[in-house]
Amino acid sequence: MSGMSNYSTRITRATAPTTGTLITVAPTGAETAKSHCPQLPTTLAELVDTAVACQAAGASVIHIHIRDADHRPSLDPVLLRETVQAVRERTSLVIQLSTGGNVHDPLEKRLTVLEAEPDSCSLTCGTTNFGDDVFLNPYPFMVQLYRQAQEREIVPEFELFDLGHVAALRRLIDTFGLPFGGKVHVDFITGVPGGMPGTPAALLAGIQALPEEVTSWAATGVGRSHLPIAAVALASGGHLRVGMEDNLVFAKGQPVQRNDELVSRAADLARLMQRPPLTTDEVRTLLSIKERRSA
Ligand code: KMH
Ligand code: ZN
C-alpha cells in the first residue's frame, strides 16, 4: 500500500485528532443592551457569579467585555483590573480580555486593555463589516497588539471572522515569530453579518487554510449557527466558544437565561463526542498560560 503515506501526511497539526475540549464562555459581549436582555451579566457581581457557574459547567476560558455602572460597554482601566482580580480570586478560568471592545472604541484605548494583566487577550486578524458598522483592525494595529502581548507575556487568541484573516495571521507569525509561550490558538467567529457565514463549508475552508504553526483552534457560530458550528468543530478536532455574546436563543422560543446553560449543553455535546471538557489546568498547559495566580 505504497500510496497510503501520501494520505496520512495530509493530516496537519490543526486537523489532527484532539482529545478533550476547551470550552470558552463569552458571557456578555458589547452588542446587547441590558434593557433588551436583563439576564445578561453586566455588573461585576453578575460576571463573577457567571464565571463560577460556567467553570462548574465545564468552561476553562472566559472571554470578558466589561460594562460601566449604566451597563454600557466600557474599557475603564480600573474596572478592567478589578474584574481580572475578582475572576482570578473566585475561579481558575483562563482570563481573556477582549481587545475588540465595541465598534466605536478607538484603537489606542483598545490597546490599554493589556495593562490589566489578563492571561490572554483577543486579537482580531483584520477589519470586518459588522452588521451596519465596521469592526476596525488595521494591520498596524494588529502588529502593535501582537508585540505588546509578546512583551507582557499575554497569550493572544487570534479571532478570525473571515478567510482573509487567516492570511493576516500567517503574515504576523512570519514577521514577528510566535506569541508568548510558543502556542498559537485561534477562534473562528462565524455568522457575523459581514464576516464568514456560519456554515460547515466556510468553517472547513478556514481550517484547511490554517498555518502549520496553529496548535489549537476553536469555533463559534453567532446566532442560529451556534449549534451546527459547535457540532462541526467537535467533529473536526476543534474546540468551542459559546455564550451570550454570540447567542441569546437556547432553542426555538426559548431565550438563554444563563450562560452556564450554553456551557452545559456544549459540555454534554463534547462528552457525547468522546471529547470531554478539559480542566482549567489542562488548558493552561495547552495554551502555555503564564502563572499569575498567587500561591
Ligand atoms: N464587539 C465586537 C466589535 C473581541 O472581543 O475581540 C468585537 C468582539 C471581538 O467582540
Ligand atoms: Zn468579544
PDB file of C-alpha atoms and ligand atoms in Angstrom:
ATOM      1  CA  MET A   1       0.000   0.000   0.000  1.00  0.00           C
ATOM      2  CA  SER A   2       2.682   2.466  -1.013  1.00  0.00           C
ATOM      3  CA  GLY A   3       0.149   5.239  -1.708  1.00  0.00           C
ATOM      4  CA  MET A   4      -1.152   5.333   1.881  1.00  0.00           C
ATOM      5  CA  SER A   5       1.542   7.596   3.269  1.00  0.00           C
ATOM      6  CA  ASN A   6       0.513  10.374   0.905  1.00  0.00           C
ATOM      7  CA  TYR A   7      -2.854  10.475   2.605  1.00  0.00           C
ATOM      8  CA  SER A   8      -1.552  10.348   6.153  1.00  0.00           C
ATOM      9  CA  THR A   9       0.744  13.319   5.545  1.00  0.00           C
ATOM     10  CA  ARG A  10      -2.308  15.415   4.691  1.00  0.00           C
ATOM     11  CA  ILE A  11      -3.268  15.451   8.380  1.00  0.00           C
ATOM     12  CA  THR A  12      -1.815  18.670   9.740  1.00  0.00           C
ATOM     13  CA  ARG A  13      -1.470  19.612  13.368  1.00  0.00           C
ATOM     14  CA  ALA A  14      -4.580  21.782  13.057  1.00  0.00           C
ATOM     15  CA  THR A  15      -6.750  18.891  11.851  1.00  0.00           C
ATOM     16  CA  ALA A  16      -5.169  16.072  13.863  1.00  0.00           C
ATOM     17  CA  PRO A  17      -7.461  14.228  16.285  1.00  0.00           C
ATOM     18  CA  THR A  18      -7.846  16.088  19.566  1.00  0.00           C
ATOM     19  CA  THR A  19      -8.705  14.512  22.919  1.00  0.00           C
ATOM     20  CA  GLY A  20     -10.532  16.844  25.289  1.00  0.00           C
ATOM     21  CA  THR A  21     -12.417  20.026  24.546  1.00  0.00           C
ATOM     22  CA  LEU A  22     -11.507  23.554  25.551  1.00  0.00           C
ATOM     23  CA  ILE A  23     -14.728  25.459  26.183  1.00  0.00           C
ATOM     24  CA  THR A  24     -14.597  29.236  26.226  1.00  0.00           C
ATOM     25  CA  VAL A  25     -17.531  31.183  27.567  1.00  0.00           C
ATOM     26  CA  ALA A  26     -18.135  34.667  26.183  1.00  0.00           C
ATOM     27  CA  PRO A  27     -20.823  35.773  28.618  1.00  0.00           C
ATOM     28  CA  THR A  28     -21.549  39.416  27.820  1.00  0.00           C
ATOM     29  CA  GLY A  29     -20.105  40.966  24.642  1.00  0.00           C
ATOM     30  CA  ALA A  30     -20.567  44.589  23.716  1.00  0.00           C
ATOM     31  CA  GLU A  31     -23.565  44.460  21.445  1.00  0.00           C
ATOM     32  CA  THR A  32     -26.587  43.515  23.554  1.00  0.00           C
ATOM     33  CA  ALA A  33     -28.319  46.130  25.710  1.00  0.00           C
ATOM     34  CA  LYS A  34     -29.150  45.197  29.299  1.00  0.00           C
ATOM     35  CA  SER A  35     -32.606  46.708  28.742  1.00  0.00           C
ATOM     36  CA  HIS A  36     -33.241  44.154  25.984  1.00  0.00           C
ATOM     37  CA  CYS A  37     -31.812  41.267  27.951  1.00  0.00           C
ATOM     38  CA  PRO A  38     -31.926  41.810  31.736  1.00  0.00           C
ATOM     39  CA  GLN A  39     -30.306  38.394  32.357  1.00  0.00           C
ATOM     40  CA  LEU A  40     -27.109  39.480  30.531  1.00  0.00           C
ATOM     41  CA  PRO A  41     -24.287  39.614  33.140  1.00  0.00           C
ATOM     42  CA  THR A  42     -23.165  43.237  33.108  1.00  0.00           C
ATOM     43  CA  THR A  43     -22.200  44.041  36.708  1.00  0.00           C
ATOM     44  CA  LEU A  44     -19.022  42.755  38.310  1.00  0.00           C
ATOM     45  CA  ALA A  45     -21.019  40.637  40.772  1.00  0.00           C
ATOM     46  CA  GLU A  46     -23.066  39.103  37.951  1.00  0.00           C
ATOM     47  CA  LEU A  47     -19.952  38.440  35.929  1.00  0.00           C
ATOM     48  CA  VAL A  48     -18.142  36.713  38.798  1.00  0.00           C
ATOM     49  CA  ASP A  49     -21.193  34.542  39.594  1.00  0.00           C
ATOM     50  CA  THR A  50     -21.395  33.669  35.909  1.00  0.00           C
ATOM     51  CA  ALA A  51     -17.719  32.755  35.813  1.00  0.00           C
ATOM     52  CA  VAL A  52     -18.085  30.429  38.819  1.00  0.00           C
ATOM     53  CA  ALA A  53     -21.169  28.723  37.348  1.00  0.00           C
ATOM     54  CA  CYS A  54     -19.589  28.354  33.917  1.00  0.00           C
ATOM     55  CA  GLN A  55     -16.412  26.787  35.288  1.00  0.00           C
ATOM     56  CA  ALA A  56     -18.555  24.280  37.203  1.00  0.00           C
ATOM     57  CA  ALA A  57     -20.412  23.528  33.948  1.00  0.00           C
ATOM     58  CA  GLY A  58     -17.196  22.818  32.010  1.00  0.00           C
ATOM     59  CA  ALA A  59     -15.735  26.115  30.802  1.00  0.00           C
ATOM     60  CA  SER A  60     -11.985  26.646  31.032  1.00  0.00           C
ATOM     61  CA  VAL A  61     -11.604  30.099  29.448  1.00  0.00           C
ATOM     62  CA  ILE A  62     -13.675  33.257  29.902  1.00  0.00           C
ATOM     63  CA  HIS A  63     -13.714  35.970  27.226  1.00  0.00           C
ATOM     64  CA  ILE A  64     -14.610  39.197  29.010  1.00  0.00           C
ATOM     65  CA  HIS A  65     -16.137  42.504  27.934  1.00  0.00           C
ATOM     66  CA  ILE A  66     -16.961  44.793  30.846  1.00  0.00           C
ATOM     67  CA  ARG A  67     -19.822  47.281  31.266  1.00  0.00           C
ATOM     68  CA  ASP A  68     -19.973  50.528  33.233  1.00  0.00           C
ATOM     69  CA  ALA A  69     -22.431  51.420  36.011  1.00  0.00           C
ATOM     70  CA  ASP A  70     -25.040  52.171  33.331  1.00  0.00           C
ATOM     71  CA  HIS A  71     -24.445  48.749  31.740  1.00  0.00           C
ATOM     72  CA  ARG A  72     -22.761  50.328  28.701  1.00  0.00           C
ATOM     73  CA  PRO A  73     -19.640  48.732  27.163  1.00  0.00           C
ATOM     74  CA  SER A  74     -16.524  50.089  28.831  1.00  0.00           C
ATOM     75  CA  LEU A  75     -12.733  49.878  28.677  1.00  0.00           C
ATOM     76  CA  ASP A  76     -12.248  51.593  32.019  1.00  0.00           C
ATOM     77  CA  PRO A  77      -8.769  50.557  33.226  1.00  0.00           C
ATOM     78  CA  VAL A  78      -9.673  50.439  36.928  1.00  0.00           C
ATOM     79  CA  LEU A  79     -12.749  48.321  36.339  1.00  0.00           C
ATOM     80  CA  LEU A  80     -10.831  46.043  33.985  1.00  0.00           C
ATOM     81  CA  ARG A  81      -8.190  45.424  36.621  1.00  0.00           C
ATOM     82  CA  GLU A  82     -10.799  44.844  39.336  1.00  0.00           C
ATOM     83  CA  THR A  83     -12.590  42.398  37.061  1.00  0.00           C
ATOM     84  CA  VAL A  84      -9.452  40.396  36.325  1.00  0.00           C
ATOM     85  CA  GLN A  85      -8.610  40.233  40.027  1.00  0.00           C
ATOM     86  CA  ALA A  86     -12.140  39.237  41.072  1.00  0.00           C
ATOM     87  CA  VAL A  87     -12.481  36.460  38.488  1.00  0.00           C
ATOM     88  CA  ARG A  88      -8.969  35.256  39.319  1.00  0.00           C
ATOM     89  CA  GLU A  89      -9.816  35.076  43.026  1.00  0.00           C
ATOM     90  CA  ARG A  90     -13.037  33.111  42.568  1.00  0.00           C
ATOM     91  CA  THR A  91     -12.131  30.767  39.666  1.00  0.00           C
ATOM     92  CA  SER A  92      -9.167  29.180  37.934  1.00  0.00           C
ATOM     93  CA  LEU A  93     -10.511  30.085  34.495  1.00  0.00           C
ATOM     94  CA  VAL A  94      -8.063  31.416  31.921  1.00  0.00           C
ATOM     95  CA  ILE A  95      -8.978  35.094  31.812  1.00  0.00           C
ATOM     96  CA  GLN A  96      -9.127  36.529  28.336  1.00  0.00           C
ATOM     97  CA  LEU A  97      -9.926  40.217  27.952  1.00  0.00           C
ATOM     98  CA  SER A  98     -11.473  41.415  24.744  1.00  0.00           C
ATOM     99  CA  THR A  99      -9.376  43.966  22.892  1.00  0.00           C
ATOM    100  CA  GLY A 100     -12.197  44.279  20.365  1.00  0.00           C
ATOM    101  CA  GLY A 101     -14.332  46.370  22.691  1.00  0.00           C
ATOM    102  CA  ASN A 102     -17.282  47.742  20.819  1.00  0.00           C
ATOM    103  CA  VAL A 103     -17.203  49.021  17.250  1.00  0.00           C
ATOM    104  CA  HIS A 104     -16.946  52.655  18.406  1.00  0.00           C
ATOM    105  CA  ASP A 105     -13.930  52.241  20.711  1.00  0.00           C
ATOM    106  CA  PRO A 106     -10.743  53.976  19.493  1.00  0.00           C
ATOM    107  CA  LEU A 107      -7.783  51.745  18.665  1.00  0.00           C
ATOM    108  CA  GLU A 108      -5.429  53.371  21.229  1.00  0.00           C
ATOM    109  CA  LYS A 109      -7.898  52.688  24.033  1.00  0.00           C
ATOM    110  CA  ARG A 110      -8.297  49.063  22.958  1.00  0.00           C
ATOM    111  CA  LEU A 111      -4.525  48.583  23.361  1.00  0.00           C
ATOM    112  CA  THR A 112      -4.638  49.686  27.010  1.00  0.00           C
ATOM    113  CA  VAL A 113      -6.643  46.578  27.934  1.00  0.00           C
ATOM    114  CA  LEU A 114      -3.355  44.676  28.259  1.00  0.00           C
ATOM    115  CA  GLU A 115      -2.408  46.803  31.280  1.00  0.00           C
ATOM    116  CA  ALA A 116      -4.971  44.890  33.362  1.00  0.00           C
ATOM    117  CA  GLU A 117      -2.677  41.823  33.151  1.00  0.00           C
ATOM    118  CA  PRO A 118      -5.072  39.225  31.789  1.00  0.00           C
ATOM    119  CA  ASP A 119      -3.828  35.711  30.964  1.00  0.00           C
ATOM    120  CA  SER A 120      -4.962  36.090  27.383  1.00  0.00           C
ATOM    121  CA  CYS A 121      -6.349  38.702  25.028  1.00  0.00           C
ATOM    122  CA  SER A 122      -8.329  38.576  21.828  1.00  0.00           C
ATOM    123  CA  LEU A 123      -6.535  39.723  18.681  1.00  0.00           C
ATOM    124  CA  THR A 124      -8.763  40.032  15.641  1.00  0.00           C
ATOM    125  CA  CYS A 125      -6.857  39.462  12.422  1.00  0.00           C
ATOM    126  CA  GLY A 126      -8.491  42.050  10.207  1.00  0.00           C
ATOM    127  CA  THR A 127     -11.189  44.621   9.669  1.00  0.00           C
ATOM    128  CA  THR A 128     -14.655  43.271   9.057  1.00  0.00           C
ATOM    129  CA  ASN A 129     -18.096  44.603   8.325  1.00  0.00           C
ATOM    130  CA  PHE A 130     -20.172  44.101  11.462  1.00  0.00           C
ATOM    131  CA  GLY A 131     -23.841  44.494  10.642  1.00  0.00           C
ATOM    132  CA  ASP A 132     -24.210  48.150   9.683  1.00  0.00           C
ATOM    133  CA  ASP A 133     -20.926  49.009  11.426  1.00  0.00           C
ATOM    134  CA  VAL A 134     -17.248  48.349  10.789  1.00  0.00           C
ATOM    135  CA  PHE A 135     -15.070  46.458  13.259  1.00  0.00           C
ATOM    136  CA  LEU A 136     -11.710  48.105  12.645  1.00  0.00           C
ATOM    137  CA  ASN A 137      -8.492  46.088  12.918  1.00  0.00           C
ATOM    138  CA  PRO A 138      -5.894  47.569  10.533  1.00  0.00           C
ATOM    139  CA  TYR A 139      -2.700  45.538  10.171  1.00  0.00           C
ATOM    140  CA  PRO A 140      -0.500  48.115  12.015  1.00  0.00           C
ATOM    141  CA  PHE A 141      -2.893  47.899  14.991  1.00  0.00           C
ATOM    142  CA  MET A 142      -2.669  44.101  14.925  1.00  0.00           C
ATOM    143  CA  VAL A 143       1.129  44.419  14.966  1.00  0.00           C
ATOM    144  CA  GLN A 144       1.097  46.780  17.953  1.00  0.00           C
ATOM    145  CA  LEU A 145      -1.220  44.497  19.868  1.00  0.00           C
ATOM    146  CA  TYR A 146       0.802  41.413  18.997  1.00  0.00           C
ATOM    147  CA  ARG A 147       4.128  42.974  20.006  1.00  0.00           C
ATOM    148  CA  GLN A 148       2.729  44.322  23.269  1.00  0.00           C
ATOM    149  CA  ALA A 149       1.188  40.949  24.114  1.00  0.00           C
ATOM    150  CA  GLN A 150       4.576  39.293  23.487  1.00  0.00           C
ATOM    151  CA  GLU A 151       6.315  41.822  25.740  1.00  0.00           C
ATOM    152  CA  ARG A 152       3.725  41.474  28.521  1.00  0.00           C
ATOM    153  CA  GLU A 153       3.692  37.652  28.263  1.00  0.00           C
ATOM    154  CA  ILE A 154      -0.021  37.552  27.473  1.00  0.00           C
ATOM    155  CA  VAL A 155      -1.251  34.757  25.194  1.00  0.00           C
ATOM    156  CA  PRO A 156      -3.329  36.067  22.305  1.00  0.00           C
ATOM    157  CA  GLU A 157      -6.326  34.277  20.901  1.00  0.00           C
ATOM    158  CA  PHE A 158      -6.473  35.088  17.197  1.00  0.00           C
ATOM    159  CA  GLU A 159     -10.043  35.823  16.215  1.00  0.00           C
ATOM    160  CA  LEU A 160     -10.805  35.040  12.602  1.00  0.00           C
ATOM    161  CA  PHE A 161     -14.013  36.459  11.169  1.00  0.00           C
ATOM    162  CA  ASP A 162     -13.114  35.757   7.557  1.00  0.00           C
ATOM    163  CA  LEU A 163     -10.777  33.734   5.351  1.00  0.00           C
ATOM    164  CA  GLY A 164      -8.555  36.754   4.696  1.00  0.00           C
ATOM    165  CA  HIS A 165      -7.892  36.910   8.432  1.00  0.00           C
ATOM    166  CA  VAL A 166      -6.092  33.562   8.166  1.00  0.00           C
ATOM    167  CA  ALA A 167      -3.657  35.127   5.692  1.00  0.00           C
ATOM    168  CA  ALA A 168      -3.084  38.084   8.027  1.00  0.00           C
ATOM    169  CA  LEU A 169      -2.275  35.646  10.854  1.00  0.00           C
ATOM    170  CA  ARG A 170       0.269  33.944   8.569  1.00  0.00           C
ATOM    171  CA  ARG A 171       1.891  37.339   7.887  1.00  0.00           C
ATOM    172  CA  LEU A 172       2.014  38.206  11.591  1.00  0.00           C
ATOM    173  CA  ILE A 173       3.715  34.935  12.567  1.00  0.00           C
ATOM    174  CA  ASP A 174       6.153  35.088   9.625  1.00  0.00           C
ATOM    175  CA  THR A 175       7.176  38.623  10.521  1.00  0.00           C
ATOM    176  CA  PHE A 176       7.193  38.606  14.325  1.00  0.00           C
ATOM    177  CA  GLY A 177       7.560  34.964  15.352  1.00  0.00           C
ATOM    178  CA  LEU A 178       5.400  33.003  17.734  1.00  0.00           C
ATOM    179  CA  PRO A 179       3.321  34.510  20.542  1.00  0.00           C
ATOM    180  CA  PHE A 180       4.426  34.320  24.170  1.00  0.00           C
ATOM    181  CA  GLY A 181       4.574  30.648  25.190  1.00  0.00           C
ATOM    182  CA  GLY A 182       5.021  29.355  21.640  1.00  0.00           C
ATOM    183  CA  LYS A 183       1.448  28.148  21.102  1.00  0.00           C
ATOM    184  CA  VAL A 184      -0.952  29.518  18.500  1.00  0.00           C
ATOM    185  CA  HIS A 185      -4.640  29.305  19.393  1.00  0.00           C
ATOM    186  CA  VAL A 186      -7.287  30.685  17.060  1.00  0.00           C
ATOM    187  CA  ASP A 187     -11.055  31.060  17.188  1.00  0.00           C
ATOM    188  CA  PHE A 188     -13.222  31.235  14.078  1.00  0.00           C
ATOM    189  CA  ILE A 189     -16.109  33.593  14.733  1.00  0.00           C
ATOM    190  CA  THR A 190     -18.637  32.702  12.082  1.00  0.00           C
ATOM    191  CA  GLY A 191     -22.056  34.056  11.268  1.00  0.00           C
ATOM    192  CA  VAL A 192     -21.429  37.767  11.904  1.00  0.00           C
ATOM    193  CA  PRO A 193     -23.285  39.715   9.193  1.00  0.00           C
ATOM    194  CA  GLY A 194     -20.332  40.860   7.077  1.00  0.00           C
ATOM    195  CA  GLY A 195     -17.959  38.036   8.023  1.00  0.00           C
ATOM    196  CA  MET A 196     -17.697  34.392   7.019  1.00  0.00           C
ATOM    197  CA  PRO A 197     -21.038  32.596   7.152  1.00  0.00           C
ATOM    198  CA  GLY A 198     -21.780  30.136   9.934  1.00  0.00           C
ATOM    199  CA  THR A 199     -21.738  27.123   7.639  1.00  0.00           C
ATOM    200  CA  PRO A 200     -19.758  23.866   7.713  1.00  0.00           C
ATOM    201  CA  ALA A 201     -18.287  24.683   4.282  1.00  0.00           C
ATOM    202  CA  ALA A 202     -16.951  28.076   5.392  1.00  0.00           C
ATOM    203  CA  LEU A 203     -15.520  26.699   8.641  1.00  0.00           C
ATOM    204  CA  LEU A 204     -13.841  23.780   6.863  1.00  0.00           C
ATOM    205  CA  ALA A 205     -12.279  26.173   4.326  1.00  0.00           C
ATOM    206  CA  GLY A 206     -10.849  28.170   7.218  1.00  0.00           C
ATOM    207  CA  ILE A 207      -9.486  25.073   8.958  1.00  0.00           C
ATOM    208  CA  GLN A 208      -7.787  23.908   5.767  1.00  0.00           C
ATOM    209  CA  ALA A 209      -6.084  27.290   5.381  1.00  0.00           C
ATOM    210  CA  LEU A 210      -4.644  27.470   8.918  1.00  0.00           C
ATOM    211  CA  PRO A 211      -0.867  27.973   9.172  1.00  0.00           C
ATOM    212  CA  GLU A 212       1.138  24.955  10.305  1.00  0.00           C
ATOM    213  CA  GLU A 213       2.079  26.827  13.498  1.00  0.00           C
ATOM    214  CA  VAL A 214      -1.511  26.728  14.788  1.00  0.00           C
ATOM    215  CA  THR A 215      -1.580  24.352  17.763  1.00  0.00           C
ATOM    216  CA  SER A 216      -5.303  24.551  18.599  1.00  0.00           C
ATOM    217  CA  TRP A 217      -8.422  26.118  17.167  1.00  0.00           C
ATOM    218  CA  ALA A 218     -11.963  26.754  18.298  1.00  0.00           C
ATOM    219  CA  ALA A 219     -15.099  27.917  16.564  1.00  0.00           C
ATOM    220  CA  THR A 220     -18.136  29.997  17.382  1.00  0.00           C
ATOM    221  CA  GLY A 221     -21.368  30.280  15.482  1.00  0.00           C
ATOM    222  CA  VAL A 222     -23.208  33.546  16.059  1.00  0.00           C
ATOM    223  CA  GLY A 223     -26.976  33.308  16.392  1.00  0.00           C
ATOM    224  CA  ARG A 224     -28.666  30.362  14.724  1.00  0.00           C
ATOM    225  CA  SER A 225     -25.358  28.853  13.592  1.00  0.00           C
ATOM    226  CA  HIS A 226     -24.358  28.325  17.256  1.00  0.00           C
ATOM    227  CA  LEU A 227     -25.143  24.599  17.467  1.00  0.00           C
ATOM    228  CA  PRO A 228     -24.264  23.481  13.913  1.00  0.00           C
ATOM    229  CA  ILE A 229     -20.851  25.163  14.127  1.00  0.00           C
ATOM    230  CA  ALA A 230     -20.211  23.556  17.536  1.00  0.00           C
ATOM    231  CA  ALA A 231     -21.015  20.143  16.026  1.00  0.00           C
ATOM    232  CA  VAL A 232     -18.710  20.677  13.049  1.00  0.00           C
ATOM    233  CA  ALA A 233     -15.920  21.955  15.288  1.00  0.00           C
ATOM    234  CA  LEU A 234     -16.128  18.915  17.568  1.00  0.00           C
ATOM    235  CA  ALA A 235     -16.201  16.530  14.607  1.00  0.00           C
ATOM    236  CA  SER A 236     -13.184  18.263  13.067  1.00  0.00           C
ATOM    237  CA  GLY A 237     -10.876  18.304  16.083  1.00  0.00           C
ATOM    238  CA  GLY A 238     -11.684  21.847  17.182  1.00  0.00           C
ATOM    239  CA  HIS A 239     -12.643  23.456  20.462  1.00  0.00           C
ATOM    240  CA  LEU A 240     -15.715  25.515  21.359  1.00  0.00           C
ATOM    241  CA  ARG A 241     -16.728  29.013  22.298  1.00  0.00           C
ATOM    242  CA  VAL A 242     -20.270  29.584  23.499  1.00  0.00           C
ATOM    243  CA  GLY A 243     -22.038  32.318  25.434  1.00  0.00           C
ATOM    244  CA  MET A 244     -24.476  35.184  25.364  1.00  0.00           C
ATOM    245  CA  GLU A 245     -22.042  37.407  23.470  1.00  0.00           C
ATOM    246  CA  ASP A 246     -22.747  35.185  20.476  1.00  0.00           C
ATOM    247  CA  ASN A 247     -26.185  33.698  21.027  1.00  0.00           C
ATOM    248  CA  LEU A 248     -29.253  34.673  23.051  1.00  0.00           C
ATOM    249  CA  VAL A 249     -31.552  31.850  21.931  1.00  0.00           C
ATOM    250  CA  PHE A 250     -31.226  28.445  23.578  1.00  0.00           C
ATOM    251  CA  ALA A 251     -33.861  26.777  21.393  1.00  0.00           C
ATOM    252  CA  LYS A 252     -36.838  27.881  19.343  1.00  0.00           C
ATOM    253  CA  GLY A 253     -38.932  30.193  21.529  1.00  0.00           C
ATOM    254  CA  GLN A 254     -36.590  29.727  24.489  1.00  0.00           C
ATOM    255  CA  PRO A 255     -34.247  32.617  25.315  1.00  0.00           C
ATOM    256  CA  VAL A 256     -30.972  31.865  27.084  1.00  0.00           C
ATOM    257  CA  GLN A 257     -31.449  32.582  30.799  1.00  0.00           C
ATOM    258  CA  ARG A 258     -27.895  31.896  31.987  1.00  0.00           C
ATOM    259  CA  ASN A 259     -24.562  31.440  30.287  1.00  0.00           C
ATOM    260  CA  ASP A 260     -23.940  28.162  32.086  1.00  0.00           C
ATOM    261  CA  GLU A 261     -26.920  26.642  30.202  1.00  0.00           C
ATOM    262  CA  LEU A 262     -24.943  27.118  26.989  1.00  0.00           C
ATOM    263  CA  VAL A 263     -21.742  25.802  28.594  1.00  0.00           C
ATOM    264  CA  SER A 264     -23.552  22.732  29.976  1.00  0.00           C
ATOM    265  CA  ARG A 265     -25.009  21.917  26.583  1.00  0.00           C
ATOM    266  CA  ALA A 266     -21.600  22.342  24.923  1.00  0.00           C
ATOM    267  CA  ALA A 267     -20.033  20.100  27.576  1.00  0.00           C
ATOM    268  CA  ASP A 268     -22.729  17.445  27.012  1.00  0.00           C
ATOM    269  CA  LEU A 269     -22.117  17.578  23.279  1.00  0.00           C
ATOM    270  CA  ALA A 270     -18.371  17.282  23.828  1.00  0.00           C
ATOM    271  CA  ARG A 271     -18.822  14.276  26.127  1.00  0.00           C
ATOM    272  CA  LEU A 272     -21.123  12.605  23.590  1.00  0.00           C
ATOM    273  CA  MET A 273     -18.379  13.070  21.011  1.00  0.00           C
ATOM    274  CA  GLN A 274     -15.845  11.438  23.401  1.00  0.00           C
ATOM    275  CA  ARG A 275     -14.123  14.811  23.762  1.00  0.00           C
ATOM    276  CA  PRO A 276     -14.932  15.734  27.385  1.00  0.00           C
ATOM    277  CA  PRO A 277     -14.266  19.260  28.669  1.00  0.00           C
ATOM    278  CA  LEU A 278     -10.628  19.967  29.518  1.00  0.00           C
ATOM    279  CA  THR A 279      -9.896  21.248  33.005  1.00  0.00           C
ATOM    280  CA  THR A 280      -8.523  24.724  33.527  1.00  0.00           C
ATOM    281  CA  ASP A 281      -5.115  23.234  34.373  1.00  0.00           C
ATOM    282  CA  GLU A 282      -5.090  21.246  31.140  1.00  0.00           C
ATOM    283  CA  VAL A 283      -5.993  24.346  29.173  1.00  0.00           C
ATOM    284  CA  ARG A 284      -3.336  26.425  30.923  1.00  0.00           C
ATOM    285  CA  THR A 285      -0.810  23.880  29.633  1.00  0.00           C
ATOM    286  CA  LEU A 286      -2.414  23.653  26.183  1.00  0.00           C
ATOM    287  CA  LEU A 287      -2.158  27.418  25.710  1.00  0.00           C
ATOM    288  CA  SER A 288       1.093  27.943  27.689  1.00  0.00           C
ATOM    289  CA  ILE A 289      -0.510  30.441  30.039  1.00  0.00           C
ATOM    290  CA  LYS A 290       1.841  32.240  32.445  1.00  0.00           C
ATOM    291  CA  GLU A 291       1.059  31.607  36.132  1.00  0.00           C
ATOM    292  CA  ARG A 292      -0.282  34.863  37.570  1.00  0.00           C
ATOM    293  CA  ARG A 293      -2.283  33.466  40.493  1.00  0.00           C
ATOM    294  CA  SER A 294      -0.724  33.904  43.923  1.00  0.00           C
ATOM    295  CA  ALA A 295       0.271  30.692  45.681  1.00  0.00           C
TER     296      ALA A 295
HETATM  297  N1  KMH B   1     -17.538  43.526  19.944  1.00  0.00           N
HETATM  298  C1  KMH B   1     -17.047  43.300  18.623  1.00  0.00           C
HETATM  299  C2  KMH B   1     -16.962  44.574  17.858  1.00  0.00           C
HETATM  300  C3  KMH B   1     -13.402  40.718  20.531  1.00  0.00           C
HETATM  301  O1  KMH B   1     -13.947  40.600  21.612  1.00  0.00           O
HETATM  302  O2  KMH B   1     -12.186  40.752  20.411  1.00  0.00           O
HETATM  303  C4  KMH B   1     -15.746  42.616  18.599  1.00  0.00           C
HETATM  304  C5  KMH B   1     -15.504  41.499  19.513  1.00  0.00           C
HETATM  305  C6  KMH B   1     -14.229  40.825  19.286  1.00  0.00           C
HETATM  306  O3  KMH B   1     -16.243  41.155  20.394  1.00  0.00           O
HETATM  307 ZN    ZN B   2     -15.773  39.659  22.237  1.00  0.00          ZN
END
